[in-house]
Structure formats: structure tokens, C-alpha cells
Short mmCIF file of C-alpha atoms in Angstrom, two decimals:
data_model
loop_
_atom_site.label_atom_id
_atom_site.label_comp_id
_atom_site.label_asym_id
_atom_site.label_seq_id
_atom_site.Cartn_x
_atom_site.Cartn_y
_atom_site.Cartn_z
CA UNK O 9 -12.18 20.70 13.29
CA UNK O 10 -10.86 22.81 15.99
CA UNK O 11 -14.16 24.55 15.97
CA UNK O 12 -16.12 21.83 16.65
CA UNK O 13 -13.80 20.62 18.95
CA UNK O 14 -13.87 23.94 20.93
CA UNK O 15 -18.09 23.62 20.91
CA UNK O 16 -18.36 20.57 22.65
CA UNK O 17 -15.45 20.84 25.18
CA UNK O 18 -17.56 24.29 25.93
CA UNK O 19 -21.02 22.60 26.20
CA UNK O 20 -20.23 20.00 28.34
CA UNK O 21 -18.28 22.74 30.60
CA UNK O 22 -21.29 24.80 30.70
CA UNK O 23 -23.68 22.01 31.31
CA UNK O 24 -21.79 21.58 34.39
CA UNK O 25 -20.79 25.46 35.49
CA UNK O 26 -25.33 25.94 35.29
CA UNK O 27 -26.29 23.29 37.98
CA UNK O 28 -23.71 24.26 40.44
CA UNK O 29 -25.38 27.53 42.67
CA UNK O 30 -22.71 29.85 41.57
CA UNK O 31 -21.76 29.81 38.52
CA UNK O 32 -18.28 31.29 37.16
CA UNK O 33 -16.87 30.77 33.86
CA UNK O 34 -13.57 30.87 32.41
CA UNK O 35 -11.92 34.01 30.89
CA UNK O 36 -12.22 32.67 27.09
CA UNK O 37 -16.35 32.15 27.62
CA UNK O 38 -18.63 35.33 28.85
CA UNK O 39 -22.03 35.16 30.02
CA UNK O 40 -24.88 37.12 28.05
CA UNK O 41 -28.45 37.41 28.37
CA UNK O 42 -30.33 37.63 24.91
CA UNK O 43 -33.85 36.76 26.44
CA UNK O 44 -35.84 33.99 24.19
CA UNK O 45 -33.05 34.12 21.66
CA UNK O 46 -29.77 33.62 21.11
CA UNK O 47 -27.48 34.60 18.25
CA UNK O 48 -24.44 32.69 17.83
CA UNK O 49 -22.57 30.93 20.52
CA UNK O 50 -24.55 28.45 21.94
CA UNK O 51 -27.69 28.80 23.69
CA UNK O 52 -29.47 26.80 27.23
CA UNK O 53 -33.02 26.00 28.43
CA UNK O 54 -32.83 27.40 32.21
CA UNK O 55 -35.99 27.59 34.28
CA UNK O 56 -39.18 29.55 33.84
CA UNK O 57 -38.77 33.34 34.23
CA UNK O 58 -34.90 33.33 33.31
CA UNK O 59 -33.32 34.20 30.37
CA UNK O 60 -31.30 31.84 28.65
CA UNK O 61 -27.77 32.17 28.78
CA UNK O 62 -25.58 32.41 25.75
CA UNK O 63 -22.03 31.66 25.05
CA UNK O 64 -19.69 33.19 22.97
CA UNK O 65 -16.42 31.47 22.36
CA UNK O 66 -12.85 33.27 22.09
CA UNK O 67 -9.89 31.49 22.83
CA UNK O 68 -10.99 27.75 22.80
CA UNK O 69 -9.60 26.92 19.45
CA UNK O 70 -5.88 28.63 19.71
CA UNK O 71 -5.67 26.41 22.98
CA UNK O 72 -6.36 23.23 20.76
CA UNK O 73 -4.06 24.45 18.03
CA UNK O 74 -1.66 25.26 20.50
CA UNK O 75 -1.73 21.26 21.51
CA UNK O 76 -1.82 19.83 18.49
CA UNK O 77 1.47 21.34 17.89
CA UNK O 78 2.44 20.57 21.17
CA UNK O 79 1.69 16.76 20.31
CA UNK O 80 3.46 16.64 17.02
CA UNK O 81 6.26 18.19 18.67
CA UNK O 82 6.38 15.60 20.93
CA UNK O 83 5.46 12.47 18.77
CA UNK O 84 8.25 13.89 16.50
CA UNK O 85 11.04 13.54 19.51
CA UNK O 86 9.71 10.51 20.47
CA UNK O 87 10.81 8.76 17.20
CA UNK O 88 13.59 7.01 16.60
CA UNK O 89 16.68 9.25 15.82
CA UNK O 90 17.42 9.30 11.84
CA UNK O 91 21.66 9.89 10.88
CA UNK O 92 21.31 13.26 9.28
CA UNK O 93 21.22 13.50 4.95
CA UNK O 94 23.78 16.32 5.21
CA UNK O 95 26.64 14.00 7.35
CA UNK O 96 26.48 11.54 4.63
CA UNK O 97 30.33 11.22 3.60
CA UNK O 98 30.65 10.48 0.14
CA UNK O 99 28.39 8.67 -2.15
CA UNK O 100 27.28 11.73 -3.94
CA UNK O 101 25.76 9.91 -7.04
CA UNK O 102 23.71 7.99 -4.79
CA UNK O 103 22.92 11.11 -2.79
CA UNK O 104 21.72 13.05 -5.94
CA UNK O 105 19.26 9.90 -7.74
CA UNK O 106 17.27 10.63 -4.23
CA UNK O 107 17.32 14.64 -4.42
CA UNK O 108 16.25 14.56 -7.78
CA UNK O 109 13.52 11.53 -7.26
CA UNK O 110 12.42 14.07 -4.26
CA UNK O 111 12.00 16.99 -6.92
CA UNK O 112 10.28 15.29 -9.42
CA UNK O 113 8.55 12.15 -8.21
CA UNK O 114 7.66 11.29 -11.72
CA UNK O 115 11.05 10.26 -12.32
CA UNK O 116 10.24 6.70 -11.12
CA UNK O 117 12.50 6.10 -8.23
CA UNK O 118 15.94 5.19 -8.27
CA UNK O 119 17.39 1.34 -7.39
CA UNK O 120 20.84 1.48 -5.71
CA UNK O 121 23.17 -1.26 -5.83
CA UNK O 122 26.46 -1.71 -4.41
CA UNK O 123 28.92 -3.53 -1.60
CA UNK O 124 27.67 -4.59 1.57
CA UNK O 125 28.54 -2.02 4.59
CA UNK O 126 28.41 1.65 2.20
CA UNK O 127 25.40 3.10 3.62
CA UNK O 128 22.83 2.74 1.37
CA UNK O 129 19.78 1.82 4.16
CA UNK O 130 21.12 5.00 6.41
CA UNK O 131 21.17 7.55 3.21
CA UNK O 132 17.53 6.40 1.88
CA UNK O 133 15.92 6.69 6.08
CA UNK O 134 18.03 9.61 6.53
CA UNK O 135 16.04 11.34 3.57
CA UNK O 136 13.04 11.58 5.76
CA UNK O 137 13.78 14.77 7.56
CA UNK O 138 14.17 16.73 4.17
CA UNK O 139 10.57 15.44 2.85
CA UNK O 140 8.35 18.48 2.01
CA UNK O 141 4.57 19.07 3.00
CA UNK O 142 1.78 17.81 0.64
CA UNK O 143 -1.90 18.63 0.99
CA UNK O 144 -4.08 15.96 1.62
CA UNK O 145 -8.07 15.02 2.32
CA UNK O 146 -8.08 14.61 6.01
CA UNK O 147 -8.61 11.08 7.41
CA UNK O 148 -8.25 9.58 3.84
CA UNK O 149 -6.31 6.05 3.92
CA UNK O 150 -4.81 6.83 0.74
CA UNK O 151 -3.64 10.83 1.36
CA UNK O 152 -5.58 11.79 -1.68
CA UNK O 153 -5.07 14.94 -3.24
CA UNK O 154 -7.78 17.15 -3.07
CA UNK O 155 -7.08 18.94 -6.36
CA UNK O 156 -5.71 15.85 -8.56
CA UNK O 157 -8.27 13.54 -9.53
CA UNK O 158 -5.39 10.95 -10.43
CA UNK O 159 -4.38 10.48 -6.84
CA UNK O 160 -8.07 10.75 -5.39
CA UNK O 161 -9.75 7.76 -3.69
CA UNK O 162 -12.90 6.38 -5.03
CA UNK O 163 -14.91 7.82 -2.00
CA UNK O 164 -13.12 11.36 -1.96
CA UNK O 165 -13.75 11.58 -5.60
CA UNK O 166 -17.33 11.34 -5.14
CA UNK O 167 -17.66 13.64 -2.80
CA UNK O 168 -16.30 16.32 -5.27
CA UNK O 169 -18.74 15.11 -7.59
CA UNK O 170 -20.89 16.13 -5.43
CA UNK O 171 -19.46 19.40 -4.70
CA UNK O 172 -18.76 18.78 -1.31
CA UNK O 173 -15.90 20.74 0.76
CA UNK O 174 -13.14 18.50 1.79
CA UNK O 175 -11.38 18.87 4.76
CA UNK O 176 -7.56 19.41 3.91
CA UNK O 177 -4.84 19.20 5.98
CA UNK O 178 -0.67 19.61 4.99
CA UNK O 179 1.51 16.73 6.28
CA UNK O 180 5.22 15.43 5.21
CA UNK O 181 5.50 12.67 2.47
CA UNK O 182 5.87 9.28 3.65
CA UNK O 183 8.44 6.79 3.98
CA UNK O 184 7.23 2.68 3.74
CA UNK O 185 9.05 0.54 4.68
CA UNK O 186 8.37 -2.95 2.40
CA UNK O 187 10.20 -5.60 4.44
CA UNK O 188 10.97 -9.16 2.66
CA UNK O 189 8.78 -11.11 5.06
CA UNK O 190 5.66 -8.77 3.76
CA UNK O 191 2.68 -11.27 2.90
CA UNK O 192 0.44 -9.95 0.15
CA UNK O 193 -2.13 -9.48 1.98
CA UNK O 194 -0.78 -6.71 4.05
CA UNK O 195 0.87 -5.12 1.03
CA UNK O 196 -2.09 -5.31 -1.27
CA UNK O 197 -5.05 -4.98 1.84
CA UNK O 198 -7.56 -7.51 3.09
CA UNK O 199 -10.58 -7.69 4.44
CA UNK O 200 -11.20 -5.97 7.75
CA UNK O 201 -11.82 -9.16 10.16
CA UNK O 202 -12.79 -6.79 13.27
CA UNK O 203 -15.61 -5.17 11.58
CA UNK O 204 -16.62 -8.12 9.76
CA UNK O 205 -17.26 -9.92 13.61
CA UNK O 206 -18.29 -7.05 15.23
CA UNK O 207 -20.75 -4.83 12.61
CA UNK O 208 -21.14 -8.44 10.10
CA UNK O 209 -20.30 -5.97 7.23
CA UNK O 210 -17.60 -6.42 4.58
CA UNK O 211 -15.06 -3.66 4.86
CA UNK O 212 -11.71 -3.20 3.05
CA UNK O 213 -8.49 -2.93 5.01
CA UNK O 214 -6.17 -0.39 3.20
CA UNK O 215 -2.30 -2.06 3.20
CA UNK O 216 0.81 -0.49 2.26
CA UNK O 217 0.66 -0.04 -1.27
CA UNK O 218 -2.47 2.84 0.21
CA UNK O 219 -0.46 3.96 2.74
CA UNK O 220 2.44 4.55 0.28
CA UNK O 221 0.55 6.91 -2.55
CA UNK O 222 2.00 10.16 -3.26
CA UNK O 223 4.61 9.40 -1.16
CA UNK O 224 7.95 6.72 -0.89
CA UNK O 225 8.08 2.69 -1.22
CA UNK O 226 11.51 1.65 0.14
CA UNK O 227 12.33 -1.90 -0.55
CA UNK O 228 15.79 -3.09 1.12
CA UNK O 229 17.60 -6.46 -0.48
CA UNK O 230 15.14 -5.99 -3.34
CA UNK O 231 16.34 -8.46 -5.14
CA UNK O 232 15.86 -11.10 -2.50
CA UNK O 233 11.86 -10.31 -2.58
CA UNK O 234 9.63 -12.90 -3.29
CA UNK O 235 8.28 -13.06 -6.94
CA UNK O 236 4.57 -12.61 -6.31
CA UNK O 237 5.57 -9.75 -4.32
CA UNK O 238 7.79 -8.61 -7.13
CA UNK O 239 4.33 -9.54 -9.46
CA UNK O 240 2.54 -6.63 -7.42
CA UNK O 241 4.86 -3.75 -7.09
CA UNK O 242 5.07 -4.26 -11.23
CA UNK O 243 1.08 -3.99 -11.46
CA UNK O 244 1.18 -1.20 -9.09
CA UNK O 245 3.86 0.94 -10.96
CA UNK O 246 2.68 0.13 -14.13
CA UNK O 247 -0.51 1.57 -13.49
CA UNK O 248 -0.81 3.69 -10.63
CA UNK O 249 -3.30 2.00 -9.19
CA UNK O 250 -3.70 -1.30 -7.23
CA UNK O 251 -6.64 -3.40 -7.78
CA UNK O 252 -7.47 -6.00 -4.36
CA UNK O 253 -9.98 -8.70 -5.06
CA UNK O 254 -11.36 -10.16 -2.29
CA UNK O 255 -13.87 -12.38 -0.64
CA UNK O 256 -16.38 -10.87 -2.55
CA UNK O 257 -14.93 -7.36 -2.46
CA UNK O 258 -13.49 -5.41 -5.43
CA UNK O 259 -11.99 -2.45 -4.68
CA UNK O 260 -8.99 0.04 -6.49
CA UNK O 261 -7.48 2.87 -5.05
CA UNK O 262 -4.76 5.24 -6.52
CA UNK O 263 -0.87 3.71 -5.83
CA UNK O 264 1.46 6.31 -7.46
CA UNK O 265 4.74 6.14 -5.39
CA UNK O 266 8.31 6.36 -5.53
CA UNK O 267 10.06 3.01 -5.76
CA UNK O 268 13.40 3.17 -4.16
CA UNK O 269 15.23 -0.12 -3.93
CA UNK O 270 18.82 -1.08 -2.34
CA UNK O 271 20.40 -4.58 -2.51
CA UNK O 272 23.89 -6.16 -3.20
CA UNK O 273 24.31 -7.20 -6.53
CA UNK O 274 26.33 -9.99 -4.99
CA UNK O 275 23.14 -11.85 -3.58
CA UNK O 276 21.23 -12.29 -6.91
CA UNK O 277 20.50 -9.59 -9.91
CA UNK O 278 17.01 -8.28 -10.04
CA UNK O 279 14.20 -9.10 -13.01
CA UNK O 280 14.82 -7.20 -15.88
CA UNK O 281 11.23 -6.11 -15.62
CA UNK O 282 10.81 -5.03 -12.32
CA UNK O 283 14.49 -3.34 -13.07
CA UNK O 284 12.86 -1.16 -15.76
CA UNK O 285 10.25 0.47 -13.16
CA UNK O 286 12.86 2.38 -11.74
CA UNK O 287 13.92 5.81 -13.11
CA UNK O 288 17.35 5.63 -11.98
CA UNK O 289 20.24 3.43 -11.39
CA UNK O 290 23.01 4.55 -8.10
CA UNK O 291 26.25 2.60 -8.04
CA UNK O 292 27.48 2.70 -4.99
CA UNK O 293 31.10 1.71 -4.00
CA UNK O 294 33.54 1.32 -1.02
CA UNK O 295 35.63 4.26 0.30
CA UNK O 296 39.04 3.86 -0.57
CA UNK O 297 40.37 6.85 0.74
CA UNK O 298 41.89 6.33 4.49
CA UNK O 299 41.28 9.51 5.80
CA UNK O 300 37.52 9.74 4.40
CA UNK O 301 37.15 6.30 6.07
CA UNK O 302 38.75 7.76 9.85
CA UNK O 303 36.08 10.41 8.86
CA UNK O 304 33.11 8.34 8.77
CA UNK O 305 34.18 5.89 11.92
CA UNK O 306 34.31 8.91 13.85
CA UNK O 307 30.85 10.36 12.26
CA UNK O 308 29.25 7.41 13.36
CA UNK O 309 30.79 7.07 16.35
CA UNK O 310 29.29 10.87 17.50
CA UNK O 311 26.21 9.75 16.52
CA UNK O 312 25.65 7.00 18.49
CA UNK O 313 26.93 8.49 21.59
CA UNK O 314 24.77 11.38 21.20
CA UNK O 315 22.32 11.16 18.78
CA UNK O 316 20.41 14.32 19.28
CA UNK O 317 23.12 16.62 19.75
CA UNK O 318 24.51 14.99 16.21
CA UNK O 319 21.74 16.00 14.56
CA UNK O 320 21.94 19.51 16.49
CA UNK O 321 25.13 20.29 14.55
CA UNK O 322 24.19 19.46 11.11
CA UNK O 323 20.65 21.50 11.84
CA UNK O 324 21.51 24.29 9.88
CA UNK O 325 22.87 21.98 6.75
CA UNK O 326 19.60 20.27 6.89
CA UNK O 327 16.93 23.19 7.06
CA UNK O 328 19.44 24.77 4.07
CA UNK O 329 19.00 21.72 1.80
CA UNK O 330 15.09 21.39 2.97
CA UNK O 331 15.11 24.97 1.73
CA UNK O 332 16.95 24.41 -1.38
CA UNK O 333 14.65 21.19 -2.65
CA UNK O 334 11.31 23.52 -1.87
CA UNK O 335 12.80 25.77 -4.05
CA UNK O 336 13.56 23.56 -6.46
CA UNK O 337 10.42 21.64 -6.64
CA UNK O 338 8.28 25.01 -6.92
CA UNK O 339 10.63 26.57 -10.04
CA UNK O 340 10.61 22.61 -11.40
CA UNK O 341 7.85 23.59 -14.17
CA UNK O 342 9.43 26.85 -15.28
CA UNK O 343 12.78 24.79 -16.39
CA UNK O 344 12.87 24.44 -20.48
CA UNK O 345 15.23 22.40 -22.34
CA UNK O 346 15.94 22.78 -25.79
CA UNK O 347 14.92 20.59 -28.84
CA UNK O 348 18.40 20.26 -29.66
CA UNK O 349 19.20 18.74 -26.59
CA UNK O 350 15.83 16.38 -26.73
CA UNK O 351 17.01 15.13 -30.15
CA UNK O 352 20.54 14.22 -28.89
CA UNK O 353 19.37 12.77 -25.58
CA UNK O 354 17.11 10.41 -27.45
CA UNK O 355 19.86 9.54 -30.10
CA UNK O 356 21.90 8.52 -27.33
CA UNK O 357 19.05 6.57 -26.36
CA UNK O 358 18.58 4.75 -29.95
CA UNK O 359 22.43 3.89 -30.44
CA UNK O 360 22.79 2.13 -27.42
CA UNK O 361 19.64 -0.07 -28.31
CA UNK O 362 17.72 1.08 -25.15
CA UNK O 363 14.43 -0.70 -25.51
CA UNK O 364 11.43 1.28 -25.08
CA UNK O 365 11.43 5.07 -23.91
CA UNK O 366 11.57 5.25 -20.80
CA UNK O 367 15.31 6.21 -20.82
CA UNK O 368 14.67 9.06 -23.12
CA UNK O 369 11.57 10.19 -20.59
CA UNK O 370 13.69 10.05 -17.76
CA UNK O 371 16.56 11.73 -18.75
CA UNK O 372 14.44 14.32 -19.96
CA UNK O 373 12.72 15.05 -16.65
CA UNK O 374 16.20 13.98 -13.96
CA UNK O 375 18.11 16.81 -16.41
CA UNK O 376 15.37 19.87 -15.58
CA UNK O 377 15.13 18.37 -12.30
CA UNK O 378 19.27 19.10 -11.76
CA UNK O 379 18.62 22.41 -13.58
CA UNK O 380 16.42 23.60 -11.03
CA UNK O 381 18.16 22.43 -7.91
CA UNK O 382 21.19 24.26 -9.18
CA UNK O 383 18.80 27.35 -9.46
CA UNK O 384 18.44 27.53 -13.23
CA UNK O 385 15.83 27.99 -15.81
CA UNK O 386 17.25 26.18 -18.47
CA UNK O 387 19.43 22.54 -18.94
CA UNK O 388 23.01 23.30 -19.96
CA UNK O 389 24.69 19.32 -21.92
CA UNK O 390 26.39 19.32 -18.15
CA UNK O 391 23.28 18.82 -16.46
CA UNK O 392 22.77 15.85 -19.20
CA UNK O 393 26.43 14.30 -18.48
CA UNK O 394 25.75 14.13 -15.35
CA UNK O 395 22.76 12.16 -14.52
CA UNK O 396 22.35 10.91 -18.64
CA UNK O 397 24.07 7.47 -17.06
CA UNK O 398 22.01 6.96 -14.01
CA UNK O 399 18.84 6.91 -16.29
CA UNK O 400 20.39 4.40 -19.05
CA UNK O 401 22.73 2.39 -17.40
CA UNK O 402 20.41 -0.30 -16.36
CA UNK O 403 18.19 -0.49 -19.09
CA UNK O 404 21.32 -1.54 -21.67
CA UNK O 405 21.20 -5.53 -22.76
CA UNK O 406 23.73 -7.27 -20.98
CA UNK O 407 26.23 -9.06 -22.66
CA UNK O 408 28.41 -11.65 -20.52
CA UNK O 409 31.73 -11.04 -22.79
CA UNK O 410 31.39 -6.83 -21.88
CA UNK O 411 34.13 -6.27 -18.96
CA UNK O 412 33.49 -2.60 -19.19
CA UNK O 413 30.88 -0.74 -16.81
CA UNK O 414 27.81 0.03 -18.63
CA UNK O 415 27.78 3.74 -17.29
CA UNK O 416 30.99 4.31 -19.04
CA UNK O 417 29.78 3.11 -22.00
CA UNK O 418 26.73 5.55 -21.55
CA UNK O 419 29.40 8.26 -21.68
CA UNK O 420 31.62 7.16 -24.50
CA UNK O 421 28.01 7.64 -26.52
CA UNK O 422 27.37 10.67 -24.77
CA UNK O 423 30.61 12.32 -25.39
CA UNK O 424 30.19 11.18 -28.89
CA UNK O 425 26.81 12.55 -29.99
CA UNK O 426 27.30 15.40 -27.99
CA UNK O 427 30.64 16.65 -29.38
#
């Protein structure tokens, strides 16, 4: 891209440096004479009885580089400030569902529920800065991955058919936002009004269900979201893929994402089904301590003043946990568990009447995703204790007489099977 970039920036520079009576070019293009021909560079008619000149270029595409970085530098202050991941006080169980959804995407997400006030909208934004890189097909409206058919557009797909070379570029994962006012349309996509008025061809209008692949779908107050809403995200997770039909146009493109919803279980509960989609389950209580609660006042207090020289301080915390999930994610398929500990996970599973097995998938993959944040090759039954109740807790029948917490229960069964 740069390249070709550099070539025509340099041909229309040229064009202008030959009519002018004395020409003099800049220090990254020199002037050669080749006579009729020219090798390389790029090559001008002049007038009869001169020899064309030819241009070679040097520096042109490290100065483009250089302000492309210089852009992204500066579209990257120019965003709103996010509260750092590492000055989260507290919440730790909700803090670890995300790492480990982070790790291993194919986890499913994680749905956190708890009081109004605890910081569950600040944790999930504030997990954009320690998002890694993923390679994607440049200028592709649903980041396909040039190496996964699964998560390839229709149109990039064919093109490898073909045996094309795709231009690939690295950029972070995304964050979308779903907000409760969302029509389907601009969730699912629509039809592309300005090109169907302008060009009077049917085009397809990519929403945020594209925009979301391979990356995050954050859903605050998700259980105040409309049911046909609620109708696609299940369609989409289910299958990975979201189909739009539309004014004559039928088009699917790849939607594999990872849910993350908040709400208050206060304001309604959520459909059992759409409950099930999620991998994990983060309870999230109210600081009692007074001292942690001074501690967080004053936190956000600092940041607000001064947001960017908050997020100065807790730098080095940040780039040491962006470091320590890279890790992590790259050691991720080295990490074995042992059939003894499959066995007893999924007996767990079967004595507390979790339907389906999805619990027994996902405890499988959060427990070598814990593993291999905490640097290890292999799950130890601690790595199971710990995140064995995030991935069950939800999915257990609910009966109105039960006063005691389901994850406690999830406990009592693991502390029984595993003894």
C-alpha cells in the first residue's frame, strides 16, 4: 500500500518538477538517463532528442509509514480516556471471567450481574487497552482472518479460492458497544440507501453483529433488551454466523464474538436461553470494607481530575498484564489436563443436573485458560475450584424454596467429588 502510495505522490511531483525550466528534485528521488528505456522507477515521454528521465524511489514509503503511525498515535489520544484495568479495586472474580474470556475467546463470554454502582460498565471498557493484535484482510467489513476459513467473509473467501494474495494488516480486537435503543436493522445490517440512489444497485450495509466478529459484543442492562433483539444475538451465537434477508438481498457473513453482558438482577432476570450463551457467570457485590471504599472515592477522584496522568501511573501495571495475557494466549494450546480431572469435572456436571454440556466444555477450556495465565503447562484441581463455579452457576435449575447461592452449592459438589 505504501508503495503505491509512494508512486503516485512521486508522479504527480515529477509531472510538475519537468514543465518548470529548472528542474530540481528532492533528496529521496534522483534523476537518471537510461535513453529509450527505463528499468524500474518510473519512466517520462520528454521531447524529441532527449532522453527520458527515470525515477528511482528511496525514502517515500518510510515517510508514509512514519505518518501512519503518527496518525494512530494521534487518533489514539484523541479518544476518550478509559479508567485503567489495573486500578480496578476489588472485584477480582469479575476481573478474572474477562482475562480468561480474553485468553480463550471460545469460552463464550461471561454475563456479570450484581448491585447498582460496583463498576461493572468501567471494568468491561477499561479492558480495551489490554486487547491484543489480530491479523486481519485489509478493508474487510467483517476483519476476516486470512488463515481461518471459519471467520472469512464470503468475498475474501473467494478470493483464496482463487489463490489470490490478500492484503493483511494487524489491528487490536474490538469493543461494540450494543446499546438498548439498537433497532435490528443496524445490528443485523440493511440495505445501503446511498448507493441504492446514487449507483441504483443493491448493496448490503454491514451492522454491528460484522463489525463485532473475532472481536467483543458488550451488552449493558442486558436483561432490559428487547426480545427480538435478544432473538438475534441467540441466532448469532448459536451459529457463528448471521444471516440478513433483505429486500431482495440474502447475504451471511461470519459473527463469532464474545458476548459480555452486565445488568442488575434487580431490574428483571434474563431468558434462560439467552443465559446459556454465555460461558461464564461474575457475581459482583458491594464493598463492605471502609477503607477499600476511601480507596476507590479517592481512585476516582484522581482520575477525573487528571485523567491522563492517572493512566500515566498505572502504565507500567498495564503493559505488565498486556504482557502477561500475550503470553498466556500463545502457551494456551500447550496446556494439558488430565483425564482424571475431565471425568470429575463432568461428574460434577451430571450431579448437579446441568442440562446439556456446555458446563463441562467450559470448565474444561476457563481451567487451561487459568493454567496458562499463571504460567503453567498443566491444570492443578485449584485451577478447577476456582473458576468450576463461574461456568455452572447459572446453568443450575432454579428452585424458588433454595435460599442458598448456587455457586456455593457448585462447591459443596466440587469439594465432594473431588475429595
Amino acid at each position: 500500500m505504501a508503495s503505491l502510495l509512494g508512486t503516485s505522490s512521486t508522479a504527480i511531483l515529477a509531472s510538475r518538477r519537468l514543465s518548470s525550466s529548472s528542474p530540481s528534485f528532492p533528496p529521496s528521488i534522483s534523476v537518471q538517463n537510461h535513453g529509450k528505456k527505463c528499468y524500474g522507477g518510473i519512466g517520462f515521454q520528454t521531447k524529441k532528442g532527449r532522453s527520458p528521465r527515470h525515477l528511482s524511489v528511496t525514502n517515500v514509503a518510510t515517510d508514509i509509514n512514519s505518518v501512519e503511525q503518527a496518525q494512530k498515535l494521534a487518533a489514539k489520544e484523541s479518544q476518550r480516556p478509559v479508567y485503567p484495568f489495573a486500578a480496578i479495586v476489588g472485584q477480582d472474580e469479575m476481573k478474572l471471567c474477562l482475562l480468561l474470556n480474553v485468553i480463550d475467546p471460545k469460552i463464550g463470554g461471561v454475563m456479570i450481574m450484581g448491585d447498582r454502582g460496583t463498576g461493572k460498565s468501567t471494568t468491561v471498557r477499561s479492558l480495551v487497552d489490554l486487547l491484543p493484535e489480530i491479523r486481519v484482510v485489509a478493508g474487510d467489513p467483517y476483519n476476516s482472518d486470512p488463515t481461518d476459513p471459519e471467520s472469512m467473509g464470503v468475498e475474501v473467501r473467494e478470493l483464496v479460492i482463487k489463490g489470490e494474495q490478500l492484503p493483511v494488516v494487524s489491528t487490536k480486537i474490538n469493543m461494540v458497544d450494543l446499546p438498548l435503543g439498537a433497532t435490528e436493522d443496524r445490528v443485523c445490517g440493511t440495505i445501503d440507501i446511498e448507493k441504492a440512489l446514487t449507483e441504483g444497485v443493491k448493496a448490503f450495509e454491514p451492522g454491528l453483529l460484522a463489525k463485532a466478529n473475532r472481536g467483543i459484543l458488550y451488552v449493558d442492562e442486558v436483561n432490559l433488551l428487547d426480545d427480538h433483539l435478544v432473538d438475534v444475538l441467540l441466532d448469532s451465537a448459536a451459529s457463528g454466523w448471521n444471516t440478513v434477508e433483505r429486500e431482495g438481498i440474502s447475504i451471511s457473513h461470519p459473527a463469532r464474538f464474545i458476548l459480555i453482558g452486565s445488568g442488575n438482577p434487580e431490574e428483571g432476570e434474563l431468558r434462560p436461553q439467552l443465559l446459556d450463551r454465555f460461558g461464564m457467570h461474575a457475581q459482583v457485590g458491594t464493598v463492605r470494607d471502609a477503607e477499600l471504599r476511601v480507596k476507590i472515592v479517592e481512585e476516582r477522584a484522581r482520575f477525573d481530575k487528571n485523567p491522563k496522568e492517572f493512566r500515566e501511573s498505572y502504565k507500567a501495571e498495564q503493559e505488565k498484564l498486556q504482557q502477561q495475557i500475550a503470553s498466556a494466549r500463545s502457551n494456551l494450546s500447550s496446556v494439558q489436563i488430565d483425564q482424571d480431572l475431565k471425568v470429575k469435572i463432568s461428574k460434577v456436571c451430571a450431579e448437579l443436573n446441568v442440562d446439556g454440556l456446555r458446563g463441562d466444555i467450559v470448565s474444561n477450556r476457563a481451567a487451561k485458560a487459568l493454567a496458562s495465565l499463571k504460567g503453567r503447562d498443566n491444570v492443578t484441581p485449584e485451577d478447577i475450584a476456582t473458576v468450576i463455579p463461574n461456568c455452572l452457576r447459572h446453568r443450575l435449575r432454579k428452585d424458588p424454596l433454595e435460599s442458598i447461592d448456587s455457586g456455593l452449592l457448585v462447591i459443596e459438589k466440587f469439594y465432594e467429588v473431588f475429595s
